[in-house]
PDB file of C-alpha atoms and ligand atoms in Angstrom:
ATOM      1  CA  UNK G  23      -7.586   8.279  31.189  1.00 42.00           C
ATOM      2  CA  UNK G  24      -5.901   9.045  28.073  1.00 48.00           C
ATOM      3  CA  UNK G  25      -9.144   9.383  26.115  1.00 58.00           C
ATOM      4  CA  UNK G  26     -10.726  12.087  28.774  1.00 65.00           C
ATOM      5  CA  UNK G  27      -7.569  13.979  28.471  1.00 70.00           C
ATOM      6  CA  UNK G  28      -7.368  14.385  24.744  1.00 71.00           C
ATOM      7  CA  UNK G  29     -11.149  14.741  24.737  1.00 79.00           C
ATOM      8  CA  UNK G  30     -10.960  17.747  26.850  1.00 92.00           C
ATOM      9  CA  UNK G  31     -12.098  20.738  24.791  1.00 96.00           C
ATOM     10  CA  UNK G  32      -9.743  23.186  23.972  1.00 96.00           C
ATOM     11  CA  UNK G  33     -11.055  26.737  23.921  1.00 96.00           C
ATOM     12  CA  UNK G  34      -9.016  28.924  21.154  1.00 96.00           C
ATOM     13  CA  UNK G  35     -10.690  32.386  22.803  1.00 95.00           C
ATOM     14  CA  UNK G  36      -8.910  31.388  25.759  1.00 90.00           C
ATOM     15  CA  UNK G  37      -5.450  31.655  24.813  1.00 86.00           C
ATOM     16  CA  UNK G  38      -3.536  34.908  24.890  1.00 84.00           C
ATOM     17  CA  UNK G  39      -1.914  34.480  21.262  1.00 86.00           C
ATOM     18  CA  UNK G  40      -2.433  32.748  18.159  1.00 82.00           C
ATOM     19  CA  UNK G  41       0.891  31.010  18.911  1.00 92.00           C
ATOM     20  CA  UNK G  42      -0.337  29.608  22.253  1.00 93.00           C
ATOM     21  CA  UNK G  43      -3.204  27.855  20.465  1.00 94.00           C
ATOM     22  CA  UNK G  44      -1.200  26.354  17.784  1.00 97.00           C
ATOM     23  CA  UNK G  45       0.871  24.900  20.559  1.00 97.00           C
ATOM     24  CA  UNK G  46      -1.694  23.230  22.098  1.00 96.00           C
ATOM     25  CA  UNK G  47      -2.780  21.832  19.200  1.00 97.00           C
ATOM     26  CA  UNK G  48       0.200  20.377  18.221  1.00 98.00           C
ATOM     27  CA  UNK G  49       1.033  19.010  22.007  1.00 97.00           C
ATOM     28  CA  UNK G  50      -2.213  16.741  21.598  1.00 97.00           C
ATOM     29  CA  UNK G  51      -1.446  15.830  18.151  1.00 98.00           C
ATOM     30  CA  UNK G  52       1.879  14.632  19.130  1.00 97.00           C
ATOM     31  CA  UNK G  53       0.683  13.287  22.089  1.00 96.00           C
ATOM     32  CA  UNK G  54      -2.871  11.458  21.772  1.00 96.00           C
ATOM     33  CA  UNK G  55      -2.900  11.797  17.718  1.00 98.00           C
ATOM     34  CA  UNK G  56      -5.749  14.051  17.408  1.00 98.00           C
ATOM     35  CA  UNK G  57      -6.689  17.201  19.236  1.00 97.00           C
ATOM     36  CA  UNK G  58     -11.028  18.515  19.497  1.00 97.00           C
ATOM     37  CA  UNK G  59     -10.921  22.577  19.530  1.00 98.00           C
ATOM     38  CA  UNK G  60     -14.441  23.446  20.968  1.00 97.00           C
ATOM     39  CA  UNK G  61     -14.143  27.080  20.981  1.00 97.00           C
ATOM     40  CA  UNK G  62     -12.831  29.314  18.151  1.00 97.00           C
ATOM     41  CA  UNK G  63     -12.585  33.475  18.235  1.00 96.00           C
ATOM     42  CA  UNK G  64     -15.813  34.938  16.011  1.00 96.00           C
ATOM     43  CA  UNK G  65     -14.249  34.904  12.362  1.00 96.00           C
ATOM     44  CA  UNK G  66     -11.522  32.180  13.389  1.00 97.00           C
ATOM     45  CA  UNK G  67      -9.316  31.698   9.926  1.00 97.00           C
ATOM     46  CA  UNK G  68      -9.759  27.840  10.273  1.00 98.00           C
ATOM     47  CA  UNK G  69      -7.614  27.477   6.823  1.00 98.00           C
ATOM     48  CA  UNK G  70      -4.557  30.160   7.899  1.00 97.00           C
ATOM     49  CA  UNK G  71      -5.016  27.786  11.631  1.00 97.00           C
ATOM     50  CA  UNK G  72      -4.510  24.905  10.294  1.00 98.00           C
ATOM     51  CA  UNK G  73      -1.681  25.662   6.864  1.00 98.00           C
ATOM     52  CA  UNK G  74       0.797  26.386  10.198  1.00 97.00           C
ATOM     53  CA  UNK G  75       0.658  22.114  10.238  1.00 98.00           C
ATOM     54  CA  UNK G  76       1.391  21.545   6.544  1.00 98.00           C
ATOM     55  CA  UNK G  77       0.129  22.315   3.012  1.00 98.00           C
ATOM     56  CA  UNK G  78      -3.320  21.953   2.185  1.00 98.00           C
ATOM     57  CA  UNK G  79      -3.722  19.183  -0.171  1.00 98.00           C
ATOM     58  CA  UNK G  80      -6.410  19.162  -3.744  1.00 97.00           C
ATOM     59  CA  UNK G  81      -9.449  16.565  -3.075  1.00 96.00           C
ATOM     60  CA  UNK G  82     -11.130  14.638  -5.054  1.00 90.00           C
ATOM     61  CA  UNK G  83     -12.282  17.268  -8.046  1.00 90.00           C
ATOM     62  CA  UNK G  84      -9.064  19.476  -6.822  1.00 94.00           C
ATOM     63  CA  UNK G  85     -10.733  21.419  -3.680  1.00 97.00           C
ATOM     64  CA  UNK G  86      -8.723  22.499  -1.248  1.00 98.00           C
ATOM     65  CA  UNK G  87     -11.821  22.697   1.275  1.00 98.00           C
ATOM     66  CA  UNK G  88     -13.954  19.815   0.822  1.00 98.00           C
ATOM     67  CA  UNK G  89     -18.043  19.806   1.697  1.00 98.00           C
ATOM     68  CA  UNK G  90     -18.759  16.986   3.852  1.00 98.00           C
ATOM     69  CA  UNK G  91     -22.511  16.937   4.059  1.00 98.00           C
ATOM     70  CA  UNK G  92     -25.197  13.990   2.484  1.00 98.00           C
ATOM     71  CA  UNK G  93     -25.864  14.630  -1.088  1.00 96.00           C
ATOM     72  CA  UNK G  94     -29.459  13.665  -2.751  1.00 95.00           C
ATOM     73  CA  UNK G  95     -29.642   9.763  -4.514  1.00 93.00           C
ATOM     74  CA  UNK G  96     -26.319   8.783  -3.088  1.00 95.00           C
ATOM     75  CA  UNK G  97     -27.605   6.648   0.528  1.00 93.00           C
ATOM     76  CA  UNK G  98     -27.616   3.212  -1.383  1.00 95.00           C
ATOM     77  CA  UNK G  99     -23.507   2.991  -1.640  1.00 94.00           C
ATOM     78  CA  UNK G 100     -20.291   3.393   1.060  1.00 95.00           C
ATOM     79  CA  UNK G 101     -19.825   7.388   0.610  1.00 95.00           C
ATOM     80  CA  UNK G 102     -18.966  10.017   2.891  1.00 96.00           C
ATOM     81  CA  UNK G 103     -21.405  12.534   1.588  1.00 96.00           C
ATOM     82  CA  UNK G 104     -24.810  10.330   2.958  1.00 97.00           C
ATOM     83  CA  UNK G 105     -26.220   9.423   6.076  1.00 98.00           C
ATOM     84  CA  UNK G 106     -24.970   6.047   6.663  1.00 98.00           C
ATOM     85  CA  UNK G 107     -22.184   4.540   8.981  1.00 98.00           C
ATOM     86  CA  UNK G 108     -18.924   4.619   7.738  1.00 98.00           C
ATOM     87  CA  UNK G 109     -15.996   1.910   8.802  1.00 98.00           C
ATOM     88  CA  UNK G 110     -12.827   2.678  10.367  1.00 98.00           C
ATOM     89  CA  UNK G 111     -10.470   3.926   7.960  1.00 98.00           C
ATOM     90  CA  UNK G 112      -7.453   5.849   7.529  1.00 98.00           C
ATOM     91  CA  UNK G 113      -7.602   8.741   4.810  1.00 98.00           C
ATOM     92  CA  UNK G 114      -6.554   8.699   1.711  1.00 98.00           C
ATOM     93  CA  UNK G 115      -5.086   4.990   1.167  1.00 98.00           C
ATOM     94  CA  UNK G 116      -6.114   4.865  -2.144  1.00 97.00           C
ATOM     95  CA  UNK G 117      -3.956   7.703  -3.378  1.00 96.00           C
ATOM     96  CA  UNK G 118      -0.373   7.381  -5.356  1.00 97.00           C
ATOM     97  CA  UNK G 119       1.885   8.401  -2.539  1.00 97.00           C
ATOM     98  CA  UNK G 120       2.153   9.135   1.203  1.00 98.00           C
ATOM     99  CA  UNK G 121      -1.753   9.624   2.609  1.00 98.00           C
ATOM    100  CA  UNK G 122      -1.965  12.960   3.900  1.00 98.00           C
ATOM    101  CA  UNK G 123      -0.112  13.702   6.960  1.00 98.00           C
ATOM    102  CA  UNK G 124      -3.436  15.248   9.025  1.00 98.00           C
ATOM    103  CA  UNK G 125      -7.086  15.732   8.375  1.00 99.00           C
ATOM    104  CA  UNK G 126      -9.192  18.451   9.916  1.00 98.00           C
ATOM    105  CA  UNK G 127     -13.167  18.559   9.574  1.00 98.00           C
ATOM    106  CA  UNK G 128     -14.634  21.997  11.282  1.00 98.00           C
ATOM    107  CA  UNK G 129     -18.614  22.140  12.018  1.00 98.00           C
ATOM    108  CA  UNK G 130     -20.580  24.451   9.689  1.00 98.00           C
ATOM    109  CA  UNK G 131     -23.655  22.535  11.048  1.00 98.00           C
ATOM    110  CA  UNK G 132     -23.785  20.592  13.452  1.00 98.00           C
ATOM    111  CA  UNK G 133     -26.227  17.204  13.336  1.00 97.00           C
ATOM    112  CA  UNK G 134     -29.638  17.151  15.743  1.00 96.00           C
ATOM    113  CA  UNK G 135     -31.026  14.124  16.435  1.00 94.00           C
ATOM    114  CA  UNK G 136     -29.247  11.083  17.169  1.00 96.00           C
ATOM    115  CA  UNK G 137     -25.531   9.681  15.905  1.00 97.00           C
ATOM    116  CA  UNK G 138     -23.519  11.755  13.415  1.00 98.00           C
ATOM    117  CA  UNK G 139     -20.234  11.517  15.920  1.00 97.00           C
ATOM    118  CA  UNK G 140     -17.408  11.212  14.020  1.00 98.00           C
ATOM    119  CA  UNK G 141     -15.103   8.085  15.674  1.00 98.00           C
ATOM    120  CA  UNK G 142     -11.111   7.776  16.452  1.00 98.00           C
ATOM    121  CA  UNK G 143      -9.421   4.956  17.673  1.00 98.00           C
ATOM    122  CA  UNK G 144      -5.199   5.171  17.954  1.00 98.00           C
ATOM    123  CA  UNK G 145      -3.654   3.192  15.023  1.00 98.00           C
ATOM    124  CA  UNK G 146      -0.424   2.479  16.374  1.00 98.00           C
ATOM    125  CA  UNK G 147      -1.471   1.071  19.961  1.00 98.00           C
ATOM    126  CA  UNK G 148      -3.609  -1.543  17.652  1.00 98.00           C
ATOM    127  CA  UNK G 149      -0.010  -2.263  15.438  1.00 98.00           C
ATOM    128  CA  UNK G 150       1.618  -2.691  19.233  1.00 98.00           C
ATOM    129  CA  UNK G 151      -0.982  -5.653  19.904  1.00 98.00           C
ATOM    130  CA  UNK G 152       0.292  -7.231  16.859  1.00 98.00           C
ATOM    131  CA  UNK G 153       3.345  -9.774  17.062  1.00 98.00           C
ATOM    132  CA  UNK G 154       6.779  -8.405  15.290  1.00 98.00           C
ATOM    133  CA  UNK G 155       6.541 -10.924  12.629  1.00 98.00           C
ATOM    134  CA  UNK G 156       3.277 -10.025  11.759  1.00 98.00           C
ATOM    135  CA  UNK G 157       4.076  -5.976  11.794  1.00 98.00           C
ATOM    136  CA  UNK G 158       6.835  -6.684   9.090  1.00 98.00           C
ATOM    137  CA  UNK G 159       5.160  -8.542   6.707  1.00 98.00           C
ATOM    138  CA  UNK G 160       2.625  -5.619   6.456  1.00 98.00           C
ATOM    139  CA  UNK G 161       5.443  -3.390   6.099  1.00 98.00           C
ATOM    140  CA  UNK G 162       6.857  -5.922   3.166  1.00 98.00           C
ATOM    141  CA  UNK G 163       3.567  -7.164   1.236  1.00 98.00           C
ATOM    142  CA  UNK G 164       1.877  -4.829  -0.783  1.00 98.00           C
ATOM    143  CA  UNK G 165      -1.954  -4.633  -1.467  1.00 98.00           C
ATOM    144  CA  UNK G 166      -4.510  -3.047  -3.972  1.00 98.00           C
ATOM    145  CA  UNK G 167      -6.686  -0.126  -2.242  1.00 98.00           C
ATOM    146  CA  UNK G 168      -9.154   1.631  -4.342  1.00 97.00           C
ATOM    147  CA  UNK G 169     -11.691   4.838  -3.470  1.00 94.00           C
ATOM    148  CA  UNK G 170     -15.011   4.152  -2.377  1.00 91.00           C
ATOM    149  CA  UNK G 171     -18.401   3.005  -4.430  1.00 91.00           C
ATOM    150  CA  UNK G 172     -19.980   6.436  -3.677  1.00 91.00           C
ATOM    151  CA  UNK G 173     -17.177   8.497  -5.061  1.00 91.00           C
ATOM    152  CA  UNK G 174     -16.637   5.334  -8.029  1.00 89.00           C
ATOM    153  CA  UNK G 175     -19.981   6.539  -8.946  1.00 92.00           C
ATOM    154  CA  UNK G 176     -19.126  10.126  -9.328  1.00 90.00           C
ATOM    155  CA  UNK G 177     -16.589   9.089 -11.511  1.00 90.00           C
ATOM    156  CA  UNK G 178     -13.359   9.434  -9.142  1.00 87.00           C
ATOM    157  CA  UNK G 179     -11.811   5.869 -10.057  1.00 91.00           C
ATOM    158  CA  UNK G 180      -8.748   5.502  -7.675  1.00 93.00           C
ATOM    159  CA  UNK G 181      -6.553   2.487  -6.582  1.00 96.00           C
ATOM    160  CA  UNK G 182      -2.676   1.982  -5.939  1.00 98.00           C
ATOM    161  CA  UNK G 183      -0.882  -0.959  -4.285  1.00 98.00           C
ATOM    162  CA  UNK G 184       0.476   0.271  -0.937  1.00 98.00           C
ATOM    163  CA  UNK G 185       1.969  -1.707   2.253  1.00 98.00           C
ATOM    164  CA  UNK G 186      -0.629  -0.924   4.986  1.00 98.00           C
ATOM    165  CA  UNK G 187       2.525  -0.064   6.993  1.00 98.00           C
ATOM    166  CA  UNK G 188       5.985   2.261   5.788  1.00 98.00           C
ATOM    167  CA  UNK G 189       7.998   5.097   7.348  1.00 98.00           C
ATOM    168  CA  UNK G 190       8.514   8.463   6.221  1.00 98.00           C
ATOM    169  CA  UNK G 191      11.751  10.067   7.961  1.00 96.00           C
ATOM    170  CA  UNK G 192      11.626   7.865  10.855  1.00 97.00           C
ATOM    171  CA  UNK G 193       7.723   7.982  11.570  1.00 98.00           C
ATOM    172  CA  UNK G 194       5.225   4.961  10.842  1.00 98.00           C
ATOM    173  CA  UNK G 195       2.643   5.366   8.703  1.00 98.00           C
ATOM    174  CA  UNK G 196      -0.167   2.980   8.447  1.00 98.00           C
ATOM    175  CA  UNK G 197      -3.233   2.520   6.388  1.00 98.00           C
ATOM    176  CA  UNK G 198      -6.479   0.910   7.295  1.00 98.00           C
ATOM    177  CA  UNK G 199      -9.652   0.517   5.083  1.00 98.00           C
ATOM    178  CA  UNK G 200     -12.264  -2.236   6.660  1.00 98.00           C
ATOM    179  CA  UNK G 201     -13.872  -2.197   3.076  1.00 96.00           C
ATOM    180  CA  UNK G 202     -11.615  -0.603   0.435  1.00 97.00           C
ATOM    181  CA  UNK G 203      -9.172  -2.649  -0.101  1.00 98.00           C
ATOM    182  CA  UNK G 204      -8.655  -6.191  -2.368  1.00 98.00           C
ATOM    183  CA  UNK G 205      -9.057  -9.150   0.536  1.00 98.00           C
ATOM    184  CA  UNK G 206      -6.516 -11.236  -0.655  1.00 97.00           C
ATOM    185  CA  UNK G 207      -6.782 -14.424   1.911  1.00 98.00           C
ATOM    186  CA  UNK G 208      -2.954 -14.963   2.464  1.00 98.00           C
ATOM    187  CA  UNK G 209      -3.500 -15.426   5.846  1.00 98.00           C
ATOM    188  CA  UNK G 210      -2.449 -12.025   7.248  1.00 98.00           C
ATOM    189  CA  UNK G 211      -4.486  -9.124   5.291  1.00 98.00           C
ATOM    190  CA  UNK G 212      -8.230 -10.273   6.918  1.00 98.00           C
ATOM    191  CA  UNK G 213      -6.828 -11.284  10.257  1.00 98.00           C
ATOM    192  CA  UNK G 214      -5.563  -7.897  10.269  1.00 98.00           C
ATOM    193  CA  UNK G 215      -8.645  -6.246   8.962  1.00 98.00           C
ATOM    194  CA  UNK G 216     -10.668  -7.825  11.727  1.00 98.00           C
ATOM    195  CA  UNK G 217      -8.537  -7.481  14.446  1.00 98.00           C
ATOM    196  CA  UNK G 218      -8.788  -3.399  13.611  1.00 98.00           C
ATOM    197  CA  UNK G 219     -12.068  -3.357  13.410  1.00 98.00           C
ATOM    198  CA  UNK G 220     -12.414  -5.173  16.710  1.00 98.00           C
ATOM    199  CA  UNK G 221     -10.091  -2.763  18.170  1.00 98.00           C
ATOM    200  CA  UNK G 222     -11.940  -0.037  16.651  1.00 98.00           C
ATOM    201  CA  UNK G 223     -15.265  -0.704  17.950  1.00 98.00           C
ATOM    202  CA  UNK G 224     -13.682  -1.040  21.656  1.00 98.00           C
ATOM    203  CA  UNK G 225     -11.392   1.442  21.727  1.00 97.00           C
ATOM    204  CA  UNK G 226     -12.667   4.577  19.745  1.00 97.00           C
ATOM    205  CA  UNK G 227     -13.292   8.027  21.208  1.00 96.00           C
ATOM    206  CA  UNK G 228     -16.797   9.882  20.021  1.00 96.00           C
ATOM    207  CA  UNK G 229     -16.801  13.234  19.090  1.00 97.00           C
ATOM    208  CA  UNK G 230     -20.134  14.983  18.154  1.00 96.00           C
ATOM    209  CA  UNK G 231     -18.942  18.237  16.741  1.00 97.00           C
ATOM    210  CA  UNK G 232     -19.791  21.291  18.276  1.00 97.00           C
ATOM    211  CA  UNK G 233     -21.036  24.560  16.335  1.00 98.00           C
ATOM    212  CA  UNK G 234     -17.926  25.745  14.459  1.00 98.00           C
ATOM    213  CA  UNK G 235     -15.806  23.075  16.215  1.00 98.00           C
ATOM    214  CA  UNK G 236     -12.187  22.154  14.566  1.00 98.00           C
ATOM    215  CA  UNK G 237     -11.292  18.390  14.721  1.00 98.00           C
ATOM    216  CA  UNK G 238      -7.833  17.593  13.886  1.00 98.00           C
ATOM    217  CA  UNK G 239      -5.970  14.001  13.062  1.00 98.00           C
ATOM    218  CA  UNK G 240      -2.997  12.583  12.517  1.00 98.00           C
ATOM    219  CA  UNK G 241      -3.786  10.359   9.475  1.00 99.00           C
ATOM    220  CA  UNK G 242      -0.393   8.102  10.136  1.00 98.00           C
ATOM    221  CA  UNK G 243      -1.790   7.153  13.327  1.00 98.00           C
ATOM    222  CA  UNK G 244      -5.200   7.425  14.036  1.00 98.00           C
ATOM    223  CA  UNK G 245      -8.241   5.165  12.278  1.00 98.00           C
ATOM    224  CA  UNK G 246     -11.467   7.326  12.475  1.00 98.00           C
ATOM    225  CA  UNK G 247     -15.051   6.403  11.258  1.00 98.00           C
ATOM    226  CA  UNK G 248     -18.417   7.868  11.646  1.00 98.00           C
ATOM    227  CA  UNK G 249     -21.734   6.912  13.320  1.00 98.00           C
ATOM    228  CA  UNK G 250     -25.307   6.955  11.449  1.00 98.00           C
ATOM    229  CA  UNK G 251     -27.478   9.815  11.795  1.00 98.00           C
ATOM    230  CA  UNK G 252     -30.722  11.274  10.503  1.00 98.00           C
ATOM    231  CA  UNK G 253     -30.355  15.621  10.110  1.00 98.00           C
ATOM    232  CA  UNK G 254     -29.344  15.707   6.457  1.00 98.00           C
ATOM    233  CA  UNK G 255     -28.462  19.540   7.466  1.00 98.00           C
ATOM    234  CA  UNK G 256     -25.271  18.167   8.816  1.00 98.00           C
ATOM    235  CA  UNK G 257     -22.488  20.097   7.385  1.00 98.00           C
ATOM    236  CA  UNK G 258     -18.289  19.903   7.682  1.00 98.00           C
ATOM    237  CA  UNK G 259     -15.811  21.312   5.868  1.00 98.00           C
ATOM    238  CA  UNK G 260     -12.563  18.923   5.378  1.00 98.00           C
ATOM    239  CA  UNK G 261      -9.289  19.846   4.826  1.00 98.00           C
ATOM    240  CA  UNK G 262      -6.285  17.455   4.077  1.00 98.00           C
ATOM    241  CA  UNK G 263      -3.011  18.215   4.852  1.00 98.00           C
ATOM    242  CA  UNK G 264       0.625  16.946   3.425  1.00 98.00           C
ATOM    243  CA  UNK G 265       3.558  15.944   5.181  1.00 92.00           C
TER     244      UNK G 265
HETATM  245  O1  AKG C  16     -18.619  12.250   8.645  1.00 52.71           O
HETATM  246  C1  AKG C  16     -17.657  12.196   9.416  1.00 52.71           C
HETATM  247  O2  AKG C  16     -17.741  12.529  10.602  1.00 52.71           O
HETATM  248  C2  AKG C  16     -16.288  11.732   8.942  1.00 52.71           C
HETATM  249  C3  AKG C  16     -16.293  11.379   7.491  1.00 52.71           C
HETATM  250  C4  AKG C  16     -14.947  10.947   6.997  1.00 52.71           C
HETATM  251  O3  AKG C  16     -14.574   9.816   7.096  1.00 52.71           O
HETATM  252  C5  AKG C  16     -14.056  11.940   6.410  1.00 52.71           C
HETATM  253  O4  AKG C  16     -14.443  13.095   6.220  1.00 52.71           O
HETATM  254  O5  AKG C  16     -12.920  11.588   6.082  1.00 52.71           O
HETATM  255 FE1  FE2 C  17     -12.618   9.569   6.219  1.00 52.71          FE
END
């Protein structure tokens, strides 16, 4: 139920002011952690939309709007910029501080062909299926996440110890990485790791982005991944967003 609702298109032309459609935005955020805009206004100002939710936040060579599309010699690593499957993550665990509050990826391009849908699943109904013992050790053990192969080979080298789980004035925030991050086998970090991938692959939403579509996240909450596809014309634009 839950999923249809937040999966239900909203259309930005319909709304009678700007302010409406940043409302409704920010209901679904609050509400199902993620909101899909399939419709924007010709010329839409996707980056003046989506500043009204936070400062946009440099990437990895200091964009503000990062490409999201395959790159040439790059399908033989983990990397968001190739064709492959992804695994559920959350964005930007490897950093020195808080992750970034919300991503947003709109749809220069969308992918023909099968797969490319870009995959959600709710982060903190997985943390409610865990016992309360188990929830504060990940809040009180701290672990070593580092950036991906595909953007080690670029020559972005990132890692910083993190809990997977802290608060920031009174709201959780939790990071996930099936694959970037140090498996130390003390009995909670791969239990954990499994049980959110196994909650991923059951319980994520699919969204194959529209022509000029606007997909928004909150990054404290939600894991997302992607699927496999073929159409190396596929083409987002990302934007990360601070607290
Ligand atoms: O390709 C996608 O749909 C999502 C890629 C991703 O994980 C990201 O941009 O953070
Ligand atoms: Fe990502």
């Amino acid at each position: 139920m839950t999923q249809l609702i937040a999966m239900d298109p909203i259309d930005l032309t319909e709304q009678d002011s700007a302010g409406a459609g940043t409302d409704l935005v920010a209901g679904r955020l609050a509400a199902y952690g993620w909101a899909y805009v399939g419709s924007v206004p010709r010329g839409f100002d996707y980056v003046g939309f989506l500043r009204q939710f936070g400062d946009l936040l440099p990437q990895y060579r200091g964009e503000k709007v990062w490409d999201l599309k395959p790159e040439p010699d790059m399908d033989d690593v983990y990397h968001s910029n190739n064709t492959r499957a992804l695994t559920p993550h959350t964005e930007g665990y490897e950093l020195a501080g808080l992750p970034p509050r919300y991503v947003a990826l709109w749809c220069v391009t969308p992918s023909s062909g099968p797969g490319g849908e870009t995959t959600l699943a709710d982060g903190y109904e997985m943390l409610g299926g865990l016992t309360e013992q188990d929830r504060e050790s990940l809040r009180e053990r701290r672990y070593e996440w580092h950036c991906s192969e595909g953007l080690a080979r670029q020559g972005v080298h990132l890692s910083n110890s993190h809990p997977v789980l802290e608060s920031y004035a009174g709201v959780d925030v939790m990071r996930y990485s099936y694959n970037n991050v140090a498996r130390v086998p003390d009995g909670l970090l791969i239990p954990f790791l499994e049980a959110g991938k196994e909650f991923f692959d059951r319980e994520h939403s699919s969204v194959l982005m529209a022509q000029d579509a606007l997909l928004i996240w909150d990054n404290w909450r939600m894991m997302h991944s992607r699927n496999a596809f073929t159409d190396r014309g596929r083409h987002f634009k990302r934007v990360l967003i601070g607290a």
